[in-house]
Coordinates of C-alpha atoms in Angstrom, one line a residue:
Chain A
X11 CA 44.8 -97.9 -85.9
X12 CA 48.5 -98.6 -87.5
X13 CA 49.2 -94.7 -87.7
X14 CA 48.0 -94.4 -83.8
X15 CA 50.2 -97.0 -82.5
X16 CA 53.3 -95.3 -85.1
X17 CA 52.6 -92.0 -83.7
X18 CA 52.4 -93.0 -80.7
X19 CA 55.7 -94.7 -80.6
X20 CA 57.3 -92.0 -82.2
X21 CA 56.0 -89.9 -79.7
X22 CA 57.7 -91.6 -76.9
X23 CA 60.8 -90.3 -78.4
X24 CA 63.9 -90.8 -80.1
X25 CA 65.7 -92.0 -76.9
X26 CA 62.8 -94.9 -76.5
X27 CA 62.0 -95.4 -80.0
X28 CA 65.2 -96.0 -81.8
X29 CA 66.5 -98.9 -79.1
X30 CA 63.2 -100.6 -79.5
X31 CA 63.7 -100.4 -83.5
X32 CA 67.6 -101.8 -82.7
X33 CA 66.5 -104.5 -80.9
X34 CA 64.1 -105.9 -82.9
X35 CA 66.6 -105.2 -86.6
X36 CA 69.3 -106.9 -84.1
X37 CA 67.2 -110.5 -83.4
X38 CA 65.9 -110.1 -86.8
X39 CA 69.5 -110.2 -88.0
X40 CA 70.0 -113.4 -85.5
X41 CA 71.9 -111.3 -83.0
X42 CA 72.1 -112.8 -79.4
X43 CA 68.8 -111.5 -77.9
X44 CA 71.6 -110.7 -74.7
X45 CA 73.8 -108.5 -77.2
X46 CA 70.6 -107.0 -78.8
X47 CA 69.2 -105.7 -75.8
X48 CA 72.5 -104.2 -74.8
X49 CA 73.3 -102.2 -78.2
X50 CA 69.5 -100.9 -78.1
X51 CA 69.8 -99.8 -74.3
X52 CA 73.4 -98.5 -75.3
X53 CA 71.7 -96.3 -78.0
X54 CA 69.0 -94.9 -75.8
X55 CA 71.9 -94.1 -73.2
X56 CA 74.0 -92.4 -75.7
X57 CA 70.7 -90.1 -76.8
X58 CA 70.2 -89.3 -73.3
X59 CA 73.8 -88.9 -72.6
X60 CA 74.0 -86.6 -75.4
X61 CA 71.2 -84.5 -74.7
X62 CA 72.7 -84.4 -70.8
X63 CA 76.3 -82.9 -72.1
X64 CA 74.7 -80.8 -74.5
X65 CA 72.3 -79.0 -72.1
X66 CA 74.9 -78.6 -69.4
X67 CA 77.5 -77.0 -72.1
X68 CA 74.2 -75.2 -73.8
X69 CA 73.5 -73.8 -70.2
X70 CA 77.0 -72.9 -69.4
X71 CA 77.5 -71.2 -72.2
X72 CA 74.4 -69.3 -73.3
X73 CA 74.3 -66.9 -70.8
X74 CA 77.9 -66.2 -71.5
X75 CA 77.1 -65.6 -75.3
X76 CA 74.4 -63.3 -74.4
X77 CA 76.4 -61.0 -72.3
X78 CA 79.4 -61.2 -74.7
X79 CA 76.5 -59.9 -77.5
X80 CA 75.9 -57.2 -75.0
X81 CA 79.6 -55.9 -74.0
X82 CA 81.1 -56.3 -77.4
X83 CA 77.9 -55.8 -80.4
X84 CA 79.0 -58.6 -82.3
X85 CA 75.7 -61.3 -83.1
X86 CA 76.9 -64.4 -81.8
X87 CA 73.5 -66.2 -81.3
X88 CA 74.3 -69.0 -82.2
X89 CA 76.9 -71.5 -81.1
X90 CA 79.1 -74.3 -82.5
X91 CA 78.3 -77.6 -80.3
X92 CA 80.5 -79.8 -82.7
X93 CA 79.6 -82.5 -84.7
X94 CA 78.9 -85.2 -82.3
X95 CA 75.4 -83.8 -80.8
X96 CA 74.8 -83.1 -84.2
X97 CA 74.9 -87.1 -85.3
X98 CA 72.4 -87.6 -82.4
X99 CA 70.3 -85.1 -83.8
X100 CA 70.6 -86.9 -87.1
X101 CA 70.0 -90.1 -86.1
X102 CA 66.9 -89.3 -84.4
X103 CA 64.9 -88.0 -87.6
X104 CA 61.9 -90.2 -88.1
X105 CA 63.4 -91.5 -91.7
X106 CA 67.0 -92.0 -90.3
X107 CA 67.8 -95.5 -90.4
X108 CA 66.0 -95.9 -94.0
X109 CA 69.1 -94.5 -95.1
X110 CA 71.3 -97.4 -94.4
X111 CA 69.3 -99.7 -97.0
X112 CA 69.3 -96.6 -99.4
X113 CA 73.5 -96.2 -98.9
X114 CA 73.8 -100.2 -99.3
X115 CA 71.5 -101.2 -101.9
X116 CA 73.1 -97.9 -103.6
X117 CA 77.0 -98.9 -103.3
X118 CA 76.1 -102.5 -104.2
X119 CA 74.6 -101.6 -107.8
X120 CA 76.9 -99.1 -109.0
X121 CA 80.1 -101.8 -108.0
X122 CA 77.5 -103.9 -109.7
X123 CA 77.2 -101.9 -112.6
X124 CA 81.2 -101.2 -112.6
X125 CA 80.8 -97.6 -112.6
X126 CA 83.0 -97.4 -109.2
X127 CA 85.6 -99.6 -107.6
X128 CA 84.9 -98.8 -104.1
X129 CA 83.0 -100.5 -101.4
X130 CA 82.3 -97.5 -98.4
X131 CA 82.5 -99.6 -95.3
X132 CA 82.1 -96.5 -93.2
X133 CA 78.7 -96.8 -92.0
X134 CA 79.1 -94.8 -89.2
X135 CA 79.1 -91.9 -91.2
X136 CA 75.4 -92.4 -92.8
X137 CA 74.3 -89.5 -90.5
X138 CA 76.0 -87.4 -92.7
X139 CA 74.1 -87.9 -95.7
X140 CA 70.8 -88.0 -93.0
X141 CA 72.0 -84.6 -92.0
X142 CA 72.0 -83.2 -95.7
X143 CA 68.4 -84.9 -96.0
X144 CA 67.4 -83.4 -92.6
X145 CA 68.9 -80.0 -94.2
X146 CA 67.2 -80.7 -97.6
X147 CA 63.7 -81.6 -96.3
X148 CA 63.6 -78.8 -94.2
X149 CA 64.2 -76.0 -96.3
X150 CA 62.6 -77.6 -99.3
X151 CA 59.5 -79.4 -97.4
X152 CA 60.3 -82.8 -99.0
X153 CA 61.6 -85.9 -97.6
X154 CA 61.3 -87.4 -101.2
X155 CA 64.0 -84.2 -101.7
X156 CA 66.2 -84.8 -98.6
X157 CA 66.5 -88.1 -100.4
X158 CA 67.5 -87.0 -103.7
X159 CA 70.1 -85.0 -102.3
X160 CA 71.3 -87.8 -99.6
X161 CA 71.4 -90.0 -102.8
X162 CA 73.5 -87.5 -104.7
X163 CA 76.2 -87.3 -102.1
X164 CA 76.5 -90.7 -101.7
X165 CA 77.6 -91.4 -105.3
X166 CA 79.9 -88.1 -105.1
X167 CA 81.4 -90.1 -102.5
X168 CA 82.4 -92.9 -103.9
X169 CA 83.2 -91.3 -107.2
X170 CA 85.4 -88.8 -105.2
X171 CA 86.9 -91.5 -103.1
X172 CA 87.9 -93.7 -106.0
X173 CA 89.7 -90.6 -108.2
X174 CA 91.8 -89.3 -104.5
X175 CA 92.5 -93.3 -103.8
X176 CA 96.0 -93.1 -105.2
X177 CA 96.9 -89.2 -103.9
X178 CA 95.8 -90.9 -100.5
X179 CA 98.1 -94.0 -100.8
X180 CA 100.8 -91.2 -101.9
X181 CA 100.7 -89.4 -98.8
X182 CA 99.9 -92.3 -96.5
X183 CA 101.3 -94.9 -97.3
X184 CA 98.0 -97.6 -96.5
X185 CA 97.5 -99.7 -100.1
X186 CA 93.6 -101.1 -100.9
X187 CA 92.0 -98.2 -98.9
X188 CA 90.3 -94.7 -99.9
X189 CA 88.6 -92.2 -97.7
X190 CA 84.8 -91.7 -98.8
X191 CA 84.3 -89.5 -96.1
X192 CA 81.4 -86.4 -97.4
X193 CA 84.2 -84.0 -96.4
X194 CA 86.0 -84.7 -99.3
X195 CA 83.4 -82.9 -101.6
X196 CA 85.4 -80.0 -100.5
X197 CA 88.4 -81.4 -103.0
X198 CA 86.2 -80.4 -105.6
X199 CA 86.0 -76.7 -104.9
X200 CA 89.7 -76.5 -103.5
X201 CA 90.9 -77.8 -106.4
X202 CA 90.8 -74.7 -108.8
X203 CA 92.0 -72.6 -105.8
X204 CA 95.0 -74.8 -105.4
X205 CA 95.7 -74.9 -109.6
X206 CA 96.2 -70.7 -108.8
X207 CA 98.3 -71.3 -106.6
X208 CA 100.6 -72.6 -108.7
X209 CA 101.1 -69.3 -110.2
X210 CA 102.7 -68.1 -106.8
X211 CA 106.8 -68.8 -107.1
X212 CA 108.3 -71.1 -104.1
X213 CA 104.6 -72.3 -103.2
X214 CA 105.2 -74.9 -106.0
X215 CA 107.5 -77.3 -104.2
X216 CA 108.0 -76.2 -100.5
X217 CA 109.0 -78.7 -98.0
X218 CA 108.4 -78.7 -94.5
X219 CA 108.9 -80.5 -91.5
X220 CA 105.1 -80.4 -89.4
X221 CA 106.5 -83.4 -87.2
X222 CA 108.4 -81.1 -84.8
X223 CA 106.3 -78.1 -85.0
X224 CA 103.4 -80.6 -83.9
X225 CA 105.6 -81.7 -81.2
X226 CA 105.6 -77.8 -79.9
X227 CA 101.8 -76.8 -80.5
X228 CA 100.3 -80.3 -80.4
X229 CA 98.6 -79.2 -76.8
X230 CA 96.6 -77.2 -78.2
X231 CA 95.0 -79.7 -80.3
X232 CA 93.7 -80.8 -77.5
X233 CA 89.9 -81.2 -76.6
X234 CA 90.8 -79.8 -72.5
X235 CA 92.9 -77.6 -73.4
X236 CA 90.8 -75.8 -76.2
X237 CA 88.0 -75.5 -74.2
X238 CA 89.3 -74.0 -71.5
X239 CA 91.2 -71.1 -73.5
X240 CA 88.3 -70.3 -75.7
X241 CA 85.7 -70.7 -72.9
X242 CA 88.4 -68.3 -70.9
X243 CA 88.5 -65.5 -73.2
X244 CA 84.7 -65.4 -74.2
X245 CA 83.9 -65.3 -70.2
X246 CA 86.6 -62.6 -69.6
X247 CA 85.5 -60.6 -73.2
X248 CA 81.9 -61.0 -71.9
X249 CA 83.1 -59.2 -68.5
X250 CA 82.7 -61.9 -66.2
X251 CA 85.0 -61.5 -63.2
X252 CA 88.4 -63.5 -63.7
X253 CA 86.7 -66.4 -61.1
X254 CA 83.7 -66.8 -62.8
X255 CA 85.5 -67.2 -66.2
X256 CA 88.1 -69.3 -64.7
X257 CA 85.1 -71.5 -63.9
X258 CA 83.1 -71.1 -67.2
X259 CA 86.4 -72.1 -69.0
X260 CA 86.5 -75.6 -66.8
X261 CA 83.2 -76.3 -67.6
X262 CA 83.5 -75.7 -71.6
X263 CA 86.0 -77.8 -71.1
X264 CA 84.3 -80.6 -69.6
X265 CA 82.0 -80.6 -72.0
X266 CA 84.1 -80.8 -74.9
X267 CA 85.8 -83.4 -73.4
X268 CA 82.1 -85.6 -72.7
X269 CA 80.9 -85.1 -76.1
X270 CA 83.0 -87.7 -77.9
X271 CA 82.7 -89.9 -75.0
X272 CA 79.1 -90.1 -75.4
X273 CA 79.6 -90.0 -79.2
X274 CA 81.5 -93.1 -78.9
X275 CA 78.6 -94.8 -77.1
X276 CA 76.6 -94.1 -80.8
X277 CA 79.5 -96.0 -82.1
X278 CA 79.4 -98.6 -79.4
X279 CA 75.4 -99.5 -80.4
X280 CA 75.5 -99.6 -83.7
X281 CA 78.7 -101.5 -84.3
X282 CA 76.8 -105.0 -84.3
X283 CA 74.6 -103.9 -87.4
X284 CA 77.3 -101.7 -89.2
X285 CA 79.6 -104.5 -88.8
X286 CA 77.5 -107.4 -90.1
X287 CA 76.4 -104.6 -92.8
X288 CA 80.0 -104.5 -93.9
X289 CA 80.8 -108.3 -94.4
X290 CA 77.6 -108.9 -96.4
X291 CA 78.7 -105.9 -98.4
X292 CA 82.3 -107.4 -98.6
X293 CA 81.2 -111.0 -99.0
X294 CA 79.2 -110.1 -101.9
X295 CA 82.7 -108.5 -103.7
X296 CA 85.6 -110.8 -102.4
X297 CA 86.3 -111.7 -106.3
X298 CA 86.9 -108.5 -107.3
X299 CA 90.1 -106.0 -106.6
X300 CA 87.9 -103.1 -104.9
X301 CA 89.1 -100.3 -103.0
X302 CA 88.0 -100.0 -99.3
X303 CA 86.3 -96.7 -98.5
X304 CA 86.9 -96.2 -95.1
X305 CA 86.2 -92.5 -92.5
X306 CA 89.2 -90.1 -92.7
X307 CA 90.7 -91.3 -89.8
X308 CA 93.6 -93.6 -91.0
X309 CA 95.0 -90.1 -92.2
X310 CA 95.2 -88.1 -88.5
X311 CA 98.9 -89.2 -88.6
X312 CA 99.9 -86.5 -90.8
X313 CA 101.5 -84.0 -88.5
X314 CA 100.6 -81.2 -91.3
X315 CA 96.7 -81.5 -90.5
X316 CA 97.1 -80.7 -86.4
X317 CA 99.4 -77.9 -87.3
X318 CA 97.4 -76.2 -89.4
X319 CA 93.9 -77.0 -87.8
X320 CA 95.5 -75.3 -84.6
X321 CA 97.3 -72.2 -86.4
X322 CA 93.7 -71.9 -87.8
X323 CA 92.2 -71.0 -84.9
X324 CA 92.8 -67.4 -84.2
X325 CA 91.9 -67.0 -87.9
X326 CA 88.8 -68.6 -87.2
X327 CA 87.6 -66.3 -84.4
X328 CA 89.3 -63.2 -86.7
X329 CA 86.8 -64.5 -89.7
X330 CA 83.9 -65.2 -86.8
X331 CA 84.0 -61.7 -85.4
X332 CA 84.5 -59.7 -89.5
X333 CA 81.3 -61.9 -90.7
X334 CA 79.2 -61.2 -88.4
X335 CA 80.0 -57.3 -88.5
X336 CA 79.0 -57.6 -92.2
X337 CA 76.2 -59.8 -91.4
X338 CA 77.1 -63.0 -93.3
X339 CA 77.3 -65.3 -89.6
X340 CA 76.6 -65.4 -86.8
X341 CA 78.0 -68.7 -85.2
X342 CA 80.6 -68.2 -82.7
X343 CA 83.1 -71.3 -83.3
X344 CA 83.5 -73.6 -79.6
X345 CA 83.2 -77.3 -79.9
X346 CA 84.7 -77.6 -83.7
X347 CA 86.8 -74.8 -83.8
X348 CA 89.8 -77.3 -84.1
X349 CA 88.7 -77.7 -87.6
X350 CA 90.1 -81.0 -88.7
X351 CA 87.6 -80.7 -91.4
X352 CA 88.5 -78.0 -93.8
X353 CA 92.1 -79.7 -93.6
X354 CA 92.0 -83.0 -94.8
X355 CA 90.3 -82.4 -98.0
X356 CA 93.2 -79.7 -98.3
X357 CA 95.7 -82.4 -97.5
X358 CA 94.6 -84.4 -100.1
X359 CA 94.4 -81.7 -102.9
X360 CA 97.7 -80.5 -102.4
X361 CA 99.1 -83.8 -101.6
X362 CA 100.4 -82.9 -98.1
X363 CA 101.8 -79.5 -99.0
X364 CA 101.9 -77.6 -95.4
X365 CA 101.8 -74.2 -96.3
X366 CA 99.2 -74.7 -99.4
X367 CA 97.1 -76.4 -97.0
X368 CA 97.1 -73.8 -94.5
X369 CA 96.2 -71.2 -97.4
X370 CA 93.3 -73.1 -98.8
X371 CA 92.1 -74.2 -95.0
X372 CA 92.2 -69.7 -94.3
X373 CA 90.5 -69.1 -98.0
X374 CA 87.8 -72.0 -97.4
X375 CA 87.1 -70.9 -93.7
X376 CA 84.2 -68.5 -94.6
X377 CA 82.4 -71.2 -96.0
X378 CA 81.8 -72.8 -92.8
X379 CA 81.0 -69.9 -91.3
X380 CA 78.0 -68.9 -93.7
X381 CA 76.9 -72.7 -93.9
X382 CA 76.5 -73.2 -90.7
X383 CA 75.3 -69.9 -89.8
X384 CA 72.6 -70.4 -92.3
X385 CA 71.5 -73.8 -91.2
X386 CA 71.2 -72.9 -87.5
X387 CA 67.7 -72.3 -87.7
X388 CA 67.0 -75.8 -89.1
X389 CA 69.0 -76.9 -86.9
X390 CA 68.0 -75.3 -83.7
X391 CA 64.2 -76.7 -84.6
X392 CA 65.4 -80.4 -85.3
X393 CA 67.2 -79.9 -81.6
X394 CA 64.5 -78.9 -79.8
X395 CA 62.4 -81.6 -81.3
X396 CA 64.3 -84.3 -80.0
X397 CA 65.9 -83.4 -76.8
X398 CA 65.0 -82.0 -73.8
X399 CA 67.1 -79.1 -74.0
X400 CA 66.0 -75.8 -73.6
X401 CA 67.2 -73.2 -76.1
X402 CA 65.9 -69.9 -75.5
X403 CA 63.9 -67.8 -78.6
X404 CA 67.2 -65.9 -80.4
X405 CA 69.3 -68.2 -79.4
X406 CA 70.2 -70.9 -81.3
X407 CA 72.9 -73.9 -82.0
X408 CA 74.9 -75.2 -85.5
X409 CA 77.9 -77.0 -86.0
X410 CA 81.0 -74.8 -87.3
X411 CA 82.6 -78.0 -89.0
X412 CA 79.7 -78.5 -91.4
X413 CA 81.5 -81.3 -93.7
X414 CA 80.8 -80.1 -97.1
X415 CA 79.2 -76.3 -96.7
X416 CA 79.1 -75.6 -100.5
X417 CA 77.8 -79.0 -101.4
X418 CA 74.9 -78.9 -98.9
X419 CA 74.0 -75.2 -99.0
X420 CA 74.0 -75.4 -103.3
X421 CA 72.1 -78.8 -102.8
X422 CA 69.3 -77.3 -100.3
X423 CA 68.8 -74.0 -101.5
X424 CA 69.4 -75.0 -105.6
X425 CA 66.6 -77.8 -104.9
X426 CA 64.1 -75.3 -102.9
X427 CA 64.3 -73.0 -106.3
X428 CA 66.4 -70.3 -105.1
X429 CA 68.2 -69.2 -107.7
X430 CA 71.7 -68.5 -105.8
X431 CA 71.6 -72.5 -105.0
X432 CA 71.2 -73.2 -108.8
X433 CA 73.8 -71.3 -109.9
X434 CA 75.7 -72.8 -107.3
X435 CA 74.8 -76.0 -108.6
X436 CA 76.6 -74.9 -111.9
X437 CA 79.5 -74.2 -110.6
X438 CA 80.0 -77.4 -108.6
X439 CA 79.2 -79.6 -112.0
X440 CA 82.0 -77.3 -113.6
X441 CA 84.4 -77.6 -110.9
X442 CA 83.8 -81.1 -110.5
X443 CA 84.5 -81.8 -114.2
X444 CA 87.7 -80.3 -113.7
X445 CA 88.7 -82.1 -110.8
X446 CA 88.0 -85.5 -112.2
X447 CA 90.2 -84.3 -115.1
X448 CA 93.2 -82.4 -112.6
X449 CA 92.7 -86.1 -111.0
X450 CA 93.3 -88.4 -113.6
X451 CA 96.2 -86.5 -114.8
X452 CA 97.6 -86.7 -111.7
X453 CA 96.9 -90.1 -111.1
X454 CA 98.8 -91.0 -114.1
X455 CA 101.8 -89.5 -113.3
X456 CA 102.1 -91.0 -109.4
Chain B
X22 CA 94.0 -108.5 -67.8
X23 CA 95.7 -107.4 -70.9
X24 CA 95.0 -103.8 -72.4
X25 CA 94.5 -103.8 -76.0
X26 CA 94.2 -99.8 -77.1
X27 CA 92.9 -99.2 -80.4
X28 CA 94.0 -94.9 -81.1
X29 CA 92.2 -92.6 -84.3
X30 CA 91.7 -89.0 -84.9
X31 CA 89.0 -89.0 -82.8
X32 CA 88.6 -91.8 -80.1
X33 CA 84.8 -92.3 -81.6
X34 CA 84.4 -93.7 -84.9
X35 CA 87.0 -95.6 -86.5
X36 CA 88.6 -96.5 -83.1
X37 CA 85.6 -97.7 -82.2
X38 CA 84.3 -99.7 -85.2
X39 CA 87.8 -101.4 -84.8
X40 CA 87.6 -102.1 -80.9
X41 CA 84.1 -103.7 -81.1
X42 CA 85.1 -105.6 -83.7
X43 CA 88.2 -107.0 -82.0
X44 CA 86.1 -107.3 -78.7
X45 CA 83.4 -109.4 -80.4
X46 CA 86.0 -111.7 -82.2
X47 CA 88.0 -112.1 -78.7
X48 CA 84.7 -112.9 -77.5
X49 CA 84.3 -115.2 -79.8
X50 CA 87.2 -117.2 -78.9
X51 CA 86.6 -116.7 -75.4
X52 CA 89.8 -114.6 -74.7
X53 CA 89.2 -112.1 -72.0
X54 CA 91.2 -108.8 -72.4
X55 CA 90.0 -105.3 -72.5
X56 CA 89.5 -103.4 -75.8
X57 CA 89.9 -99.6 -75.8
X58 CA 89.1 -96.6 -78.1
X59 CA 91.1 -93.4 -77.6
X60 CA 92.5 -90.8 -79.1
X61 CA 95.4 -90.5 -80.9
X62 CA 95.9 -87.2 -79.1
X63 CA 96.1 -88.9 -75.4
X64 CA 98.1 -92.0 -76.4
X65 CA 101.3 -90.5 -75.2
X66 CA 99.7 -90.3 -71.5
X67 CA 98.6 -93.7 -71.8
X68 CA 100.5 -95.8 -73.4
X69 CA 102.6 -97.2 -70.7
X70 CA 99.4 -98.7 -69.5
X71 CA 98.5 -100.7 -72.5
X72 CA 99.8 -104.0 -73.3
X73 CA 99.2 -104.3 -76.9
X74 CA 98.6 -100.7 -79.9
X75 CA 96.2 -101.0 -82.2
X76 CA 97.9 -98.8 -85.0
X77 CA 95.4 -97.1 -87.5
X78 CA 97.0 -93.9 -88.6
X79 CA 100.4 -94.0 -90.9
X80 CA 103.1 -91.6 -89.5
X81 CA 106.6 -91.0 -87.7
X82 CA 105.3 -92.0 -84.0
X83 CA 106.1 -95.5 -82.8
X84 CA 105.9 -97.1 -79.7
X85 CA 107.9 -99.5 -77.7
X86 CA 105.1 -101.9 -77.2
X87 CA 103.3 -105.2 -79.1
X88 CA 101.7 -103.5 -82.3
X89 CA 99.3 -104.5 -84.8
X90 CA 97.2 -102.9 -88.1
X91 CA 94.5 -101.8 -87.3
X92 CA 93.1 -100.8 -91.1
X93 CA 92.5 -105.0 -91.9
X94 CA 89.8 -105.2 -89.0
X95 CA 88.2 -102.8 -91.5
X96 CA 88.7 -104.0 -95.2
X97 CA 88.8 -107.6 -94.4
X98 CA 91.7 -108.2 -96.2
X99 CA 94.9 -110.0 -94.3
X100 CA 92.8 -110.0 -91.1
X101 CA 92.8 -113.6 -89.6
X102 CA 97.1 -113.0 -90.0
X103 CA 97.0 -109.7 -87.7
X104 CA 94.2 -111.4 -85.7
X105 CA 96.6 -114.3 -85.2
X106 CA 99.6 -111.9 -84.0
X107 CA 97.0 -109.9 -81.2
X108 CA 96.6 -113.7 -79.8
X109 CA 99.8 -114.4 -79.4
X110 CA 101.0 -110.8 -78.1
X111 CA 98.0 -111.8 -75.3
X112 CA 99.7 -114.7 -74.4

């Protein structure tokens, strides 16, 4: 009786299901019954939303992909649609908002236990460790798994964020904070990459200016203006006439410019429970100096990551086309392909070093590419399980800007047995002992 | 009305978390004024629009216009003192 009525709510959909779930969490936690029922309706609008943009930039530019396959023989089936549809595809797996307790509860005891001086406020972000478990459970067939691993990246986090907290204060400037963002599990792979580069003469110290060369190519940084170029040449590349690419590059456009408005709609609904979240969590600490781990953000005025997430770009495309000629991807980059993502964590290694970061961004590029390209079937499935979108059979969707590819392919397939994924596993443990080493040595010396 | 703009990286999340939570505690004190996430990216086409920045990200670009810190609505720490400078720039 219990499991009919579950199912049967489950059933109705994430768009129905999840508001009714906020709205009764939100008088539970002695919301106004008016704001309640405002933040659940706002979530249910925000899924449909999402799944409105993402089917009118999925239609738009499917068929283009397709002929673009045909004209040129490169495998593109799959396409980038950025992170944002991707936290609405996160947010609707069944366990999702378990993982809020799970990230709490977790935090709490290990500030408890003094093994960390951070408190990660970011709750936002819990769809990324609900997109590891998503990625977790589906390729090893266990939730208890997807757990595990979501559990795993959560302490990494704060572990992560607590050694970077002074390189972070050194480039920005912002005292008491840290960025616990999953992205930052990239630091640990960058890491040796950027020691080697230390053997390279006159990379050591080089200064320069990214505020003015920001001023010149900051445009293209730009969600408009991205879309339109990159939806531009894939038309005219697929042979479409110069009108009908003209028209497909608008409509990219618009849809790169909707997607974070709708995102921010997510952000919008669960504010109210994040929020009072973060003061019990902060309550529960205010005798203690702790470090604030907050979303990366509070860093995106450091000129150096625009410049080289836009120089990036042709790279990108240049990597895109090689891989999938050796069959390694087959993602063609669109909605992330200004790849703030693979920057930051550079930022931070190299402490804000412009032309380091734009070698380690070009050397960690492929990694995206793979991940992502490797997920898409996952990914495509959880899709068309929640939305109403239609994705055609060989076509399918990912998200280029996949956070922390190494940590989450080496976590899924090292966990599922394969024996890649465990020696992957390895290698992270090894690198990640040497970065909490290269860390504290550098931490004594700021 | 007054325009309060609140500007990150990506106009979604940290923008956001800060806007509601200025929005709920103008609320609060039953101050009407309007609360606004952008992007840092747009700020420049907007900013002559907006009566008070909400300043998140460290770096060279300043604005001629009422400016608070954004990063206390977050950790907690100095927050009523900022919270008490937005009320008097909407005054």
């Amino acid at each position: 009786m219990f499991a009919d009525i579950l199912n049967y709510i489950l059933d109705l959909g994430a768009a129905i299901f999840l508001p009714i779930i906020m709205i009764i969490l939100g008088l539970i936690m002695k919301m106004k019954p008016r704001k309640a029922i405002i933040a659940g309706l706002t979530l249910g609008v925000a899924f449909t939303g999402m799944n409105l943009v993402l089917g009118f930039m999925f239609d738009t530019i499917s068929p283009v992909a397709q002929e673009f396959v045909k004209n040129t023989g490169i495998q593109f089936n799959t396409i980038d649609v950025g992170w944002s549809p991707m936290s609405a595809i996160s947010w609707a797996w069944p366990y999702a908002l378990l993982m809020f307790p799970v990230q709490i509860v977790l935090n709490i005891i290990i500030l408890a236990l003094n093994k960390t001086n951070v408190l990660n406020v970011d709750l936002w972000n819990v769809w990324g460790k609900i997109f590891t478990a998503t990625m977790v459970a589906a390729i090893t067939n266990s939730v208890i798994l997807g757990f595990a691993a979501a559990i795993v990246q959560i302490i990494l986090e704060l572990k992560i964020g607590e050694l970077n907290q002074k390189q972070i204060y050194e480039v920005t400037k912002i005292p008491g904070v840290t960025c616990t963002h999953y992205m930052t599990l990239q630091c640990v792979i960058m890491n040796p990459v950027n020691k080697l580069l230390d053997f390279i003469p006159g990379l050591k110290d080089s200064k320069m200016n990214a505020d003015k060369l920001k001023d010149k190519i900051g445009i293209f940084g730009e969600n408009s203006v991205m879309g339109f170029i990159i939806g531009g040449i894939i038309a005219l590349v697929a042979g479409y006439t110069v009108k009908d690419s003209l028209n497909i590059a608008i409509k990219v456009a618009t849809a790169l410019v909707l997607f974070p408005m709708v995102a921010k709609l997510f952000m919008q609904a669960l504010a109210p429970i994040a929020d009072a979240a973060g003061e019990y969590m902060k309550k529960k600490f205010k005798d203690r100096e702790i470090f604030i781990g907050l979303d990366w953000p509070f860093m995106a005025g450091q000129s150096e990551i625009w410049v080289v997430a836009i120089l990036l770009v042709p790279l990108e495309l240049l990597f895109a086309i090689l891989m999938s000629k050796m069959g390694l991807s087959n993602i063609l980059p669109l909605a992330g392909i200004v790849n703030i993502i693979v920057v930051v964590p550079a930022l931070i290694v190299t402490g804000g070093n412009l032309i380091r970061m734009l070698i380690l961004s070009i050397i960690f590029t492929p990694f995206y590419l793979f991940v992502s390209s490797s997920f898409a079937p996952f990914v495509t499935d959880l899709a068309r399980k929640v939305g109403t979108i239609n994705i055609p059979d060989g076509q399918m969707i990912s998200y280029f800007g996949v956070e922390a590819p190494f940590f989450r392919w080496i976590i899924s397939n090292g966990l599922a047995g394969d024996i890649l994924g465990i020696i992957g596993m390895i290698i992270f443990a090894v690198c990640y002992y040497f970065f909490v080493k290269e860390m504290k040595k550098r931490n004594a010396n700021l | 009305m007054k325009k309060i703009v609140v500007a990150c990286g990506s106009g979604v999340a940290t923008s956001q978390t800060i806007a509601s939570k200025i929005d709920s505690m103008l609320q609060d004190e039953g101050i009407k004024a309007s609360v606004e996430a952008v992007d840092i990216k747009s700020l420049d086409n907007i900013i002559d629009q907006v009566d008070v920045y909400v300043k998140i990200v460290s770096g060279p670009t300043n604005y001629d216009i009422p400016t608070i810190n954004g990063i206390p609505f977050l950790t907690g720490m100095g927050r009523d003192a900022e919270f008490e400078k937005l009320k008097e720039y909407l005054k």
